[in-house]
Tab-separated table of C-alpha atoms and ligand atoms in Angstrom:
chain	number	residue	atom	x	y	z
A	1	MET	CA	9.888	24.921	-30.709
A	2	GLU	CA	10.857	27.759	-28.447
A	3	ARG	CA	7.840	29.861	-29.300
A	4	ILE	CA	5.858	27.978	-26.705
A	5	THR	CA	8.362	27.528	-23.960
A	6	GLU	CA	7.622	30.720	-22.069
A	7	THR	CA	3.870	30.367	-21.844
A	8	LEU	CA	1.993	31.589	-19.696
A	9	THR	CA	1.269	33.108	-16.412
A	10	ILE	CA	-2.346	33.688	-15.893
A	11	LEU	CA	-4.136	35.844	-13.473
A	12	THR	CA	-1.464	37.782	-11.739
A	13	GLU	CA	0.470	40.704	-13.005
A	14	ALA	CA	4.208	40.950	-13.240
A	15	ASP	CA	4.738	39.998	-9.656
A	16	LYS	CA	6.238	36.595	-9.829
A	17	GLU	CA	9.084	34.706	-11.281
A	18	THR	CA	9.005	34.059	-15.008
A	19	CYS	CA	7.344	37.348	-15.839
A	20	ASP	CA	10.394	38.354	-17.854
A	21	LEU	CA	9.523	42.008	-18.011
A	22	PRO	CA	12.501	44.295	-18.046
A	23	GLN	CA	12.778	46.493	-15.034
A	24	VAL	CA	14.295	49.894	-15.381
A	25	LEU	CA	15.476	51.576	-12.273
A	26	GLU	CA	14.318	55.132	-11.909
A	27	GLU	CA	16.082	58.373	-12.437
A	28	GLU	CA	18.451	59.613	-9.792
A	29	LEU	CA	20.291	62.954	-9.635
A	30	ALA	CA	23.606	62.394	-11.330
A	31	VAL	CA	25.632	65.594	-11.037
A	32	GLY	CA	29.264	64.633	-11.558
A	33	LYS	CA	28.472	60.948	-11.552
A	34	LYS	CA	28.520	58.255	-14.186
A	35	ARG	CA	25.201	56.742	-15.104
A	36	LEU	CA	24.022	53.166	-14.788
A	37	TYR	CA	21.033	51.715	-16.610
A	38	ILE	CA	19.864	48.264	-15.487
A	39	GLU	CA	17.169	45.905	-16.766
A	40	SER	CA	16.055	42.733	-14.986
A	41	TYR	CA	14.613	39.592	-16.554
A	42	GLY	CA	13.119	36.515	-14.939
A	43	CYS	CA	12.311	35.791	-11.320
A	44	GLN	CA	11.705	38.066	-8.354
A	45	MET	CA	15.162	37.142	-7.060
A	46	ASN	CA	16.673	38.880	-10.088
A	47	PHE	CA	14.611	41.996	-9.507
A	48	SER	CA	15.733	41.960	-5.904
A	49	ASP	CA	19.374	41.370	-6.918
A	50	SER	CA	19.297	44.398	-9.227
A	51	GLU	CA	18.550	46.520	-6.167
A	52	ILE	CA	21.698	45.129	-4.546
A	53	VAL	CA	23.718	45.850	-7.695
A	54	ALA	CA	22.376	49.427	-7.736
A	55	ALA	CA	23.524	49.838	-4.118
A	56	VAL	CA	27.004	48.475	-4.891
A	57	MET	CA	27.275	50.761	-7.905
A	58	ARG	CA	26.074	53.807	-6.002
A	59	ASN	CA	28.912	53.302	-3.529
A	60	ALA	CA	31.243	53.264	-6.509
A	61	GLY	CA	29.908	56.655	-7.674
A	62	PHE	CA	27.247	55.649	-10.202
A	63	ALA	CA	23.754	57.115	-10.382
A	64	THR	CA	20.920	55.176	-12.018
A	65	THR	CA	19.087	56.405	-15.062
A	66	SER	CA	15.865	55.207	-16.677
A	67	THR	CA	17.166	56.006	-20.170
A	68	ALA	CA	19.549	53.572	-21.853
A	69	ASP	CA	20.695	56.347	-24.229
A	70	GLU	CA	22.085	58.358	-21.309
A	71	ALA	CA	23.980	55.510	-19.680
A	72	ASP	CA	27.724	55.021	-19.365
A	73	VAL	CA	27.141	51.441	-18.261
A	74	ILE	CA	24.224	49.141	-19.153
A	75	PHE	CA	23.572	45.958	-17.193
A	76	LEU	CA	21.160	43.218	-18.212
A	77	ASN	CA	20.348	41.017	-15.211
A	78	THR	CA	19.505	37.822	-17.019
A	79	CYS	CA	17.483	34.609	-16.658
A	80	ALA	CA	18.389	31.140	-17.978
A	81	ILE	CA	15.410	29.102	-16.811
A	82	ARG	CA	14.046	28.401	-20.301
A	83	ASP	CA	15.650	28.853	-23.683
A	84	ASN	CA	13.456	31.715	-24.770
A	85	ALA	CA	14.344	33.708	-21.635
A	86	GLU	CA	17.874	33.681	-23.048
A	87	GLN	CA	16.686	34.516	-26.568
A	88	LYS	CA	14.910	37.558	-25.204
A	89	VAL	CA	18.184	38.847	-23.760
A	90	ARG	CA	20.091	38.118	-26.986
A	91	ASN	CA	17.492	40.113	-28.925
A	92	ARG	CA	17.882	42.977	-26.497
A	93	LEU	CA	21.647	42.907	-27.054
A	94	LYS	CA	21.002	43.281	-30.791
A	95	GLN	CA	18.953	46.403	-30.076
A	96	LEU	CA	21.726	47.797	-27.886
A	97	ASN	CA	24.273	47.210	-30.630
A	98	GLY	CA	23.213	50.398	-32.431
A	99	LEU	CA	23.704	52.401	-29.258
A	100	LYS	CA	27.159	50.954	-28.731
A	101	LYS	CA	28.145	51.845	-32.300
A	102	ARG	CA	27.149	55.457	-31.725
A	103	LYS	CA	28.841	55.527	-28.330
A	104	PRO	CA	31.853	53.152	-28.352
A	105	GLU	CA	32.858	54.000	-24.765
A	106	LEU	CA	29.520	52.558	-23.505
A	107	LEU	CA	30.049	49.422	-21.391
A	108	VAL	CA	27.570	46.526	-21.535
A	109	GLY	CA	27.444	43.975	-18.710
A	110	MET	CA	25.616	40.684	-18.456
A	111	LEU	CA	24.691	39.702	-14.899
A	112	GLY	CA	22.774	36.817	-13.344
A	113	CYS	CA	21.934	33.298	-14.410
A	114	MET	CA	22.635	33.451	-18.152
A	115	ALA	CA	26.001	35.060	-17.379
A	116	GLU	CA	26.746	32.262	-14.930
A	117	ARG	CA	25.629	29.532	-17.339
A	118	LEU	CA	27.602	30.730	-20.349
A	119	LYS	CA	30.548	32.356	-18.568
A	120	ALA	CA	33.345	33.679	-20.808
A	121	THR	CA	31.807	32.107	-23.923
A	122	LEU	CA	29.293	34.959	-23.797
A	123	LEU	CA	32.115	37.332	-24.671
A	124	GLU	CA	32.833	35.333	-27.824
A	125	GLU	CA	29.178	34.896	-28.774
A	126	GLU	CA	28.052	38.453	-28.064
A	127	LYS	CA	30.726	40.870	-29.122
A	128	ILE	CA	29.136	43.918	-27.517
A	129	VAL	CA	29.402	42.429	-24.012
A	130	ASP	CA	32.286	43.816	-21.926
A	131	ILE	CA	31.467	42.454	-18.468
A	132	VAL	CA	30.135	39.075	-17.291
A	133	ALA	CA	29.193	38.706	-13.608
A	134	GLY	CA	27.415	35.774	-11.962
A	135	PRO	CA	24.913	36.082	-9.080
A	136	ASP	CA	27.570	35.806	-6.365
A	137	ALA	CA	29.978	38.334	-7.910
A	138	TYR	CA	28.034	41.567	-7.443
A	139	ARG	CA	30.408	43.070	-4.881
A	140	ASP	CA	33.129	42.762	-7.502
A	141	ILE	CA	31.251	44.692	-10.191
A	142	PRO	CA	32.943	48.105	-9.653
A	143	LYS	CA	36.308	46.403	-10.161
A	144	LEU	CA	35.028	44.650	-13.283
A	145	VAL	CA	33.811	48.003	-14.613
A	146	GLU	CA	37.262	49.515	-14.023
A	147	GLU	CA	38.887	46.635	-15.882
A	148	ALA	CA	36.473	47.070	-18.771
A	149	GLU	CA	37.115	50.828	-18.825
A	150	SER	CA	40.767	50.063	-19.355
A	151	GLY	CA	39.872	48.062	-22.440
A	152	GLN	CA	39.921	44.531	-21.050
A	153	LYS	CA	37.008	42.137	-21.011
A	154	ALA	CA	36.036	41.432	-17.380
A	155	VAL	CA	34.537	38.193	-16.015
A	156	ASN	CA	33.675	36.944	-12.515
A	157	VAL	CA	31.431	33.881	-12.324
A	158	PHE	CA	32.746	32.521	-9.048
A	159	LEU	CA	29.947	30.876	-7.028
A	160	SER	CA	30.177	31.300	-3.290
A	161	ARG	CA	29.022	29.079	-0.431
A	162	GLU	CA	28.593	32.054	1.894
A	163	GLU	CA	27.558	35.174	0.006
A	164	THR	CA	24.107	36.472	1.046
A	165	TYR	CA	24.694	40.247	0.638
A	166	ALA	CA	23.247	40.518	4.163
A	167	ASP	CA	25.033	43.794	4.903
A	168	ILE	CA	24.000	45.598	1.714
A	169	SER	CA	20.919	47.815	1.905
A	170	PRO	CA	19.179	47.437	-1.455
A	171	ILE	CA	18.180	50.601	-3.269
A	172	ARG	CA	14.401	50.421	-3.810
A	173	LEU	CA	14.533	52.532	-6.923
A	174	ASN	CA	11.744	50.808	-8.752
A	175	SER	CA	9.472	50.455	-5.781
A	176	ASN	CA	5.914	51.714	-5.387
A	177	GLY	CA	6.861	52.605	-1.800
A	178	ILE	CA	4.403	50.007	-0.509
A	179	SER	CA	5.719	46.532	-1.308
A	180	ALA	CA	9.309	45.356	-1.147
A	181	PHE	CA	11.192	42.108	-1.636
A	182	ILE	CA	13.554	40.775	1.000
A	183	SER	CA	15.899	38.061	-0.112
A	184	ILE	CA	16.275	35.540	2.748
A	185	MET	CA	18.404	32.860	1.094
A	186	ARG	CA	20.303	32.178	-2.088
A	187	GLY	CA	20.988	29.161	-4.271
A	188	CYS	CA	19.290	25.782	-4.314
A	189	ASP	CA	20.404	22.264	-3.352
A	190	ASN	CA	17.429	20.423	-4.802
A	191	MET	CA	18.643	19.346	-8.222
A	192	CYS	CA	15.279	18.974	-9.919
A	193	SER	CA	16.315	17.254	-13.122
A	194	PHE	CA	14.844	19.903	-15.490
A	195	CYS	CA	16.250	22.931	-13.675
A	196	VAL	CA	19.314	25.045	-14.321
A	197	VAL	CA	19.104	27.054	-11.071
A	198	PRO	CA	21.438	24.893	-8.933
A	199	PHE	CA	24.095	25.396	-11.629
A	200	THR	CA	23.580	29.132	-12.024
A	201	ARG	CA	22.918	30.163	-8.446
A	202	GLY	CA	25.010	27.639	-6.585
A	203	ARG	CA	24.575	26.009	-3.192
A	204	GLU	CA	21.798	26.962	-0.844
A	205	ARG	CA	22.670	29.358	1.991
A	206	SER	CA	20.484	31.243	4.428
A	207	ARG	CA	20.923	34.858	5.353
A	208	ASP	CA	21.469	36.063	8.928
A	209	ALA	CA	17.997	36.196	10.522
A	210	HIS	CA	18.764	39.423	12.390
A	211	SER	CA	19.644	41.231	9.178
A	212	ILE	CA	16.344	40.091	7.636
A	213	VAL	CA	14.272	41.277	10.595
A	214	ARG	CA	16.208	44.565	10.636
A	215	GLU	CA	15.528	45.120	6.938
A	216	ALA	CA	11.810	44.398	7.399
A	217	ARG	CA	11.626	46.771	10.397
A	218	GLU	CA	13.368	49.543	8.463
A	219	LEU	CA	10.954	49.089	5.582
A	220	SER	CA	7.988	49.255	7.947
A	221	GLU	CA	9.384	52.404	9.578
A	222	ALA	CA	9.836	53.915	6.112
A	223	GLY	CA	6.121	53.419	5.431
A	224	TYR	CA	6.181	50.150	3.466
A	225	LYS	CA	3.085	48.023	4.026
A	226	GLU	CA	4.114	44.680	2.573
A	227	VAL	CA	7.246	42.552	2.405
A	228	THR	CA	7.775	39.370	0.419
A	229	LEU	CA	10.416	36.994	1.761
A	230	LEU	CA	12.193	35.491	-1.221
A	231	GLY	CA	14.131	32.304	-1.871
A	232	GLN	CA	14.066	29.371	-4.298
A	233	ASN	CA	12.903	27.184	-1.449
A	234	VAL	CA	12.025	29.324	1.567
A	235	ASP	CA	10.863	26.382	3.671
A	236	SER	CA	14.374	25.042	3.900
A	237	TYR	CA	15.596	28.340	5.383
A	238	LYS	CA	17.923	27.479	8.264
A	239	TRP	CA	20.276	29.927	9.901
A	240	THR	CA	22.660	29.225	12.762
A	241	SER	CA	24.542	32.002	14.526
A	242	GLU	CA	28.330	31.814	14.523
A	243	ASP	CA	28.460	30.722	18.179
A	244	GLY	CA	25.828	28.062	17.455
A	245	ALA	CA	23.497	29.477	20.106
A	246	GLU	CA	20.695	30.455	17.720
A	247	ASN	CA	19.027	28.136	15.237
A	248	ILE	CA	16.252	29.733	13.230
A	249	ASN	CA	14.005	27.862	10.811
A	250	PHE	CA	11.509	29.349	8.368
A	251	ALA	CA	8.510	29.173	10.718
A	252	GLN	CA	10.494	31.069	13.355
A	253	LEU	CA	11.704	33.660	10.862
A	254	LEU	CA	8.146	34.178	9.614
A	255	GLU	CA	6.958	34.646	13.193
A	256	ALA	CA	9.703	37.216	13.866
A	257	VAL	CA	8.937	39.244	10.730
A	258	ALA	CA	5.165	39.100	11.293
A	259	SER	CA	5.618	40.367	14.861
A	260	ILE	CA	7.308	43.612	13.746
A	261	ASN	CA	4.068	45.448	13.002
A	262	PRO	CA	0.539	44.027	12.606
A	263	ASP	CA	0.009	46.449	9.693
A	264	LEU	CA	2.991	45.088	7.765
A	265	ARG	CA	1.759	42.349	5.460
A	266	VAL	CA	4.059	39.388	5.014
A	267	ARG	CA	4.192	37.162	1.942
A	268	PHE	CA	6.737	34.554	0.917
A	269	SER	CA	7.783	32.609	-2.157
A	270	THR	CA	8.566	29.862	-3.119
A	271	SER	CA	7.531	26.862	-1.054
A	272	HIS	CA	8.699	23.382	-1.983
A	273	PRO	CA	6.079	20.686	-1.285
A	274	LYS	CA	8.652	18.421	0.332
A	275	ASP	CA	9.668	21.075	2.889
A	276	ILE	CA	6.614	23.117	3.844
A	277	THR	CA	5.746	22.131	7.416
A	278	ASP	CA	2.611	22.282	9.525
A	279	ASP	CA	4.603	24.672	11.745
A	280	VAL	CA	4.770	27.157	8.874
A	281	LEU	CA	1.038	26.737	8.227
A	282	TYR	CA	0.179	27.227	11.916
A	283	THR	CA	2.368	30.348	12.029
A	284	MET	CA	0.430	31.670	9.025
A	285	ALA	CA	-2.852	30.895	10.781
A	286	LYS	CA	-1.717	32.638	13.968
A	287	HIS	CA	-0.877	36.016	12.383
A	288	ASP	CA	-3.544	38.015	10.547
A	289	ASN	CA	-0.821	39.917	8.709
A	290	ILE	CA	0.713	36.808	7.104
A	291	CYS	CA	-1.165	36.481	3.832
A	292	LYS	CA	-3.201	33.345	3.414
A	293	TYR	CA	-1.623	32.353	0.160
A	294	VAL	CA	0.783	29.547	-0.678
A	295	HIS	CA	2.623	29.126	-3.958
A	296	LEU	CA	3.217	25.379	-4.106
A	297	PRO	CA	4.748	24.333	-7.454
A	298	ALA	CA	3.656	20.829	-8.455
A	299	GLN	CA	5.391	20.487	-11.883
A	300	SER	CA	3.382	17.324	-12.645
A	301	GLY	CA	0.475	15.346	-11.231
A	302	ASN	CA	1.988	11.973	-11.988
A	303	SER	CA	4.287	10.095	-9.606
A	304	ARG	CA	6.474	8.504	-12.299
A	305	VAL	CA	7.112	11.880	-13.936
A	306	LEU	CA	7.761	13.490	-10.551
A	307	LYS	CA	10.374	10.814	-9.908
A	308	LEU	CA	12.064	11.531	-13.240
A	309	MET	CA	11.964	15.204	-12.331
A	310	ASN	CA	13.685	14.369	-9.034
A	311	ARG	CA	11.102	16.350	-7.102
A	312	THR	CA	11.411	13.886	-4.147
A	313	TYR	CA	7.632	13.786	-3.505
A	314	ASP	CA	4.900	11.860	-5.268
A	315	ARG	CA	1.311	12.675	-6.185
A	316	GLU	CA	-0.063	11.448	-2.842
A	317	TRP	CA	2.443	13.481	-0.823
A	318	TYR	CA	1.524	16.589	-2.796
A	319	LEU	CA	-2.204	16.030	-2.354
A	320	HIS	CA	-1.668	15.524	1.365
A	321	LYS	CA	0.061	18.948	1.529
A	322	ILE	CA	-2.937	20.513	-0.200
A	323	ASP	CA	-5.187	18.860	2.411
A	324	ARG	CA	-3.024	20.228	5.238
A	325	ILE	CA	-3.173	23.760	3.820
A	326	ARG	CA	-6.956	23.595	3.563
A	327	ALA	CA	-7.297	21.991	7.025
A	328	ILE	CA	-5.105	24.555	8.798
A	329	LEU	CA	-5.768	27.705	6.775
A	330	GLY	CA	-9.286	27.090	5.550
A	331	GLU	CA	-10.977	26.688	2.231
A	332	ASP	CA	-10.383	30.295	1.160
A	333	CYS	CA	-6.587	30.146	1.431
A	334	GLY	CA	-5.112	31.011	-1.986
A	335	ILE	CA	-3.034	28.270	-3.584
A	336	SER	CA	-1.078	28.591	-6.844
A	337	HIS	CA	1.206	26.287	-8.769
A	338	ASP	CA	3.915	25.919	-11.391
A	339	MET	CA	3.330	23.154	-13.938
A	340	ILE	CA	5.474	21.792	-16.754
A	341	ALA	CA	3.794	20.262	-19.832
A	342	GLY	CA	5.515	17.635	-21.955
A	343	PHE	CA	8.443	16.632	-19.762
A	344	CYS	CA	10.570	13.805	-21.202
A	345	SER	CA	8.540	10.624	-21.890
A	346	GLU	CA	5.311	11.993	-20.352
A	347	THR	CA	2.385	9.902	-21.665
A	348	GLU	CA	-1.152	11.040	-22.375
A	349	GLU	CA	-2.388	9.305	-19.183
A	350	GLU	CA	0.317	11.006	-17.140
A	351	HIS	CA	-0.744	14.353	-18.578
A	352	GLN	CA	-4.326	13.504	-17.517
A	353	ASP	CA	-2.964	12.981	-13.981
A	354	THR	CA	-1.727	16.573	-14.042
A	355	LEU	CA	-5.211	17.770	-14.982
A	356	SER	CA	-6.864	15.679	-12.265
A	357	LEU	CA	-4.389	16.928	-9.665
A	358	MET	CA	-5.299	20.483	-10.634
A	359	GLU	CA	-9.007	19.695	-10.221
A	360	TYR	CA	-8.324	18.254	-6.773
A	361	ALA	CA	-6.203	21.199	-5.646
A	362	ARG	CA	-8.648	23.809	-7.026
A	363	TYR	CA	-5.823	26.250	-7.624
A	364	ASP	CA	-6.484	29.972	-7.621
A	365	TYR	CA	-3.904	30.565	-10.317
A	366	GLY	CA	-0.846	29.088	-11.932
A	367	TYR	CA	2.332	29.558	-13.909
A	368	MET	CA	2.447	27.039	-16.716
A	369	PHE	CA	5.244	26.144	-19.076
A	370	ALA	CA	6.180	23.759	-21.836
A	371	TYR	CA	9.304	21.807	-20.995
A	372	SER	CA	12.456	23.456	-22.331
A	373	GLU	CA	15.586	21.318	-22.194
A	374	ARG	CA	18.470	23.134	-20.496
A	375	PRO	CA	22.045	22.090	-21.303
A	376	GLY	CA	23.922	20.536	-18.407
A	377	THR	CA	20.865	19.604	-16.342
A	378	LEU	CA	20.296	16.028	-15.189
A	379	ALA	CA	17.330	15.662	-17.566
A	380	ALA	CA	19.373	16.878	-20.547
A	381	LYS	CA	22.014	14.258	-19.737
A	382	LYS	CA	19.694	11.342	-18.979
A	383	TYR	CA	16.382	11.682	-20.822
A	384	PRO	CA	15.595	12.490	-24.460
A	385	ASP	CA	13.425	15.565	-24.993
A	386	ASP	CA	10.997	13.358	-26.924
A	387	ILE	CA	7.582	15.012	-26.724
A	388	PRO	CA	6.801	16.670	-30.081
A	389	TYR	CA	6.274	20.416	-30.172
A	390	GLU	CA	2.585	20.145	-31.128
A	391	THR	CA	1.916	17.736	-28.255
A	392	LYS	CA	3.631	19.974	-25.705
A	393	LEU	CA	1.619	22.914	-26.980
A	394	ARG	CA	-1.686	21.039	-26.862
A	395	ARG	CA	-1.060	19.732	-23.344
A	396	LEU	CA	-0.004	23.158	-22.191
A	397	ASN	CA	-3.150	24.695	-23.653
A	398	GLU	CA	-5.289	22.096	-21.869
A	399	ILE	CA	-3.594	22.937	-18.586
A	400	ILE	CA	-4.122	26.662	-19.162
A	401	ALA	CA	-7.789	26.215	-20.147
A	402	LEU	CA	-8.452	24.177	-17.018
A	403	GLN	CA	-6.705	26.761	-14.852
A	404	ARG	CA	-8.867	29.512	-16.322
A	405	ARG	CA	-12.000	27.623	-15.317
A	406	LEU	CA	-10.665	26.854	-11.822
A	407	SER	CA	-9.621	30.477	-11.339
A	408	LEU	CA	-13.049	31.726	-12.284
A	409	GLU	CA	-14.715	29.234	-9.946
A	410	ARG	CA	-12.395	30.162	-7.103
A	411	ASN	CA	-13.019	33.877	-7.657
A	412	GLN	CA	-16.779	33.381	-7.775
A	413	ARG	CA	-16.561	31.968	-4.236
A	414	HIS	CA	-15.540	35.419	-3.036
A	415	ILE	CA	-18.629	37.231	-4.328
A	416	GLY	CA	-20.516	38.550	-1.305
A	417	GLN	CA	-17.427	38.391	0.955
A	418	ILE	CA	-15.609	41.379	2.447
A	419	HIS	CA	-11.857	41.486	1.766
A	420	ARG	CA	-9.114	43.630	3.250
A	421	VAL	CA	-7.259	45.171	0.324
A	422	LEU	CA	-3.930	46.981	0.295
A	423	ILE	CA	-4.196	49.719	-2.356
A	424	GLU	CA	-1.362	49.659	-4.889
A	425	GLY	CA	-2.481	52.460	-7.223
A	426	PRO	CA	-4.853	53.324	-10.070
A	427	SER	CA	-6.422	50.411	-11.896
A	428	LYS	CA	-4.865	49.664	-15.268
A	429	ARG	CA	-8.077	50.298	-17.177
A	430	SER	CA	-9.408	53.481	-15.601
A	431	ASP	CA	-8.199	56.280	-13.351
A	432	ASP	CA	-11.639	56.310	-11.715
A	433	PHE	CA	-10.795	52.976	-10.093
A	434	LEU	CA	-8.105	51.823	-7.724
A	435	SER	CA	-6.460	48.439	-7.658
A	436	GLY	CA	-4.922	46.497	-4.797
A	437	ARG	CA	-4.452	42.983	-3.505
A	438	ASN	CA	-6.274	40.928	-0.951
A	439	ASP	CA	-4.790	38.360	1.399
A	440	GLN	CA	-4.844	35.670	-1.274
A	441	ASN	CA	-2.745	37.853	-3.615
A	442	LYS	CA	-5.717	38.506	-5.907
A	443	VAL	CA	-6.155	41.793	-7.695
A	444	VAL	CA	-9.222	43.693	-6.470
A	445	VAL	CA	-10.566	46.725	-8.368
A	446	PHE	CA	-12.998	49.267	-6.864
A	447	PRO	CA	-14.123	52.914	-7.335
A	448	LYS	CA	-11.399	55.263	-6.163
A	449	GLY	CA	-13.366	57.569	-3.845
A	450	THR	CA	-10.886	59.520	-1.740
A	451	TYR	CA	-8.599	56.581	-0.988
A	452	GLN	CA	-4.840	56.639	-1.446
A	453	LYS	CA	-2.128	54.192	-2.457
A	454	GLY	CA	-0.814	52.374	0.629
A	455	GLN	CA	-4.097	52.415	2.571
A	456	TYR	CA	-5.972	49.296	3.634
A	457	VAL	CA	-9.657	49.258	2.712
A	458	GLN	CA	-12.509	46.814	3.235
A	459	VAL	CA	-14.046	45.843	-0.094
A	460	LEU	CA	-17.309	43.980	-0.625
A	461	ILE	CA	-16.748	41.733	-3.639
A	462	THR	CA	-19.611	42.080	-6.114
A	463	ASP	CA	-18.290	40.630	-9.374
A	464	CYS	CA	-15.279	38.880	-10.880
A	465	THR	CA	-13.483	37.548	-13.912
A	466	ALA	CA	-10.957	34.716	-13.866
A	467	ALA	CA	-8.250	37.341	-13.311
A	468	THR	CA	-9.771	40.066	-11.144
A	469	LEU	CA	-12.206	40.663	-8.312
A	470	ARG	CA	-14.383	43.773	-8.433
A	471	GLY	CA	-16.183	45.416	-5.575
A	472	GLU	CA	-17.128	48.442	-3.512
A	473	THR	CA	-15.528	49.804	-0.396
A	474	ILE	CA	-17.631	49.658	2.752
B	501	SAM	N1	12.250	26.960	-6.768
B	501	SAM	C1	10.973	26.948	-7.284
B	501	SAM	C2	10.342	25.586	-7.070
B	501	SAM	O1	10.993	24.586	-7.131
B	501	SAM	O2	9.194	25.523	-6.894
B	501	SAM	C3	10.916	27.240	-8.760
B	501	SAM	C4	11.903	28.088	-9.378
B	501	SAM	S1	11.962	28.117	-11.137
B	501	SAM	C5	12.809	29.617	-11.250
B	501	SAM	C6	10.329	28.561	-11.637
B	501	SAM	C7	9.612	27.540	-12.436
B	501	SAM	O3	10.151	27.457	-13.734
B	501	SAM	C8	9.660	26.127	-11.940
B	501	SAM	O4	8.809	25.898	-10.865
B	501	SAM	C9	9.270	25.329	-13.171
B	501	SAM	O5	7.876	25.171	-13.270
B	501	SAM	C10	9.745	26.221	-14.291
B	501	SAM	N2	10.907	25.603	-14.962
B	501	SAM	C11	12.130	25.399	-14.454
B	501	SAM	N3	12.911	24.774	-15.371
B	501	SAM	C12	12.153	24.601	-16.470
B	501	SAM	C13	12.389	24.017	-17.749
B	501	SAM	N4	13.561	23.452	-18.047
B	501	SAM	N5	11.387	24.009	-18.671
B	501	SAM	C14	10.186	24.562	-18.368
B	501	SAM	N6	9.916	25.129	-17.173
B	501	SAM	C15	10.870	25.150	-16.235
B	502	SF4	FE1	14.983	24.545	-9.604
B	502	SF4	FE2	13.960	22.565	-8.149
B	502	SF4	FE3	15.629	24.345	-7.015
B	502	SF4	FE4	13.141	25.088	-7.736
B	502	SF4	S1	13.669	23.557	-6.171
B	502	SF4	S2	15.052	26.202	-8.118
B	502	SF4	S3	12.814	23.907	-9.588
B	502	SF4	S4	16.149	22.869	-8.609
């Protein structure tokens, strides 16, 4: 069953949640220091959290290394969103077992959502694990490492109502020097019935707005050209100062970050359809440097299924949001989605509703999954996981095939248009070409000429596939 549960992002690279690619922080000079090796799995929040962990560990005298063999401590920052995200981590632990046998003093830590979900049972199930730390326990990690060094097993899975790590400057060790993530809130209060996040990341809390703006300004001053504001549900961002004098919502935060520098691009993820406001859309329209791209997960196109999922909106509400985006930001605004195939009791007609919703929305791309039951969630308690494996797979494949067609059609619209592209580096296929992203978050490839990473260029789009736009600079 689980072979299909992590399918498939199409059309963007490893830049969004669910990509599940390990991230290895880069080499740092380590004279006289112990070495930390860290891999991240899952969503952008995890990648961003690893940068906080690296900062905490640096203060405790650890340097990062990109080679697991050289490490004194190895951390896996884990994901629990679908079962096979967890299997991936367990397989990685098996690989690390050999290393631990050769080097018994090596410490292995599990961080993040899987650590939070399984808590101390992880220590029984995975004998090589010495440290277990949940997403709100990262300040405590140096102490946990000390405990583990003295031969004890160390666990902290306490979930906080306040922790936002606002005062910690993340170490951008894996950065391209151009784009950076800024975490603006943590946790989630939504309780979608299929989702483990509220249990692994705790209650929603928003980070001090001033610390966010400061971080974005520092990044801009350091030469970064793009920031992505991150949260499970950014539209419910709400921060109040201690004296109650300042109340900042997401539209206001977006405005403040966009006003730092017109050359600093601003993106954000993820929006929840029930919370995204016209105010946010008008703020996007007002600032050229806020990318015209909205990731608006639908999960299903059928109102009965959405109710079972506890998404708190129905099909009509969702379609109305799509209409608002197109009305305020225009037909070319990029829109992407998350969709789940084969949720509990979903009928064939209800699956057809998902396909027709996709046709209506004309999504630019999507992240599509087969339903994977997660222990402890509302759905696992209330609804049988009753859609057979083959049916889930077929429905998922239909959703993916439709998205491919929609993506191609949407990309073809851009042929003949001129797009402003932020160059990210050489194209994957050839060093004679550069690759970057346009406003809508689409990859654009063009001949390299004398251009450099980090520059903005105007590109006339001449050709496309479902995944990439091609063109020439003008
Ligand atoms: N907070 C975001 C939202 O609500 O839009 C989504 C966060 S979640 C990390 C990313 C995506 O994983 C979800 O939008 C959903 O499509 C998918 N997902 C979550 N739980 C799942 C499950 N049990 N089975 C399959 N996909 C799941
Ligand atoms: Fe999970 Fe729903 Fe929260 Fe997204 S909004 S993290 S899907 S509970």
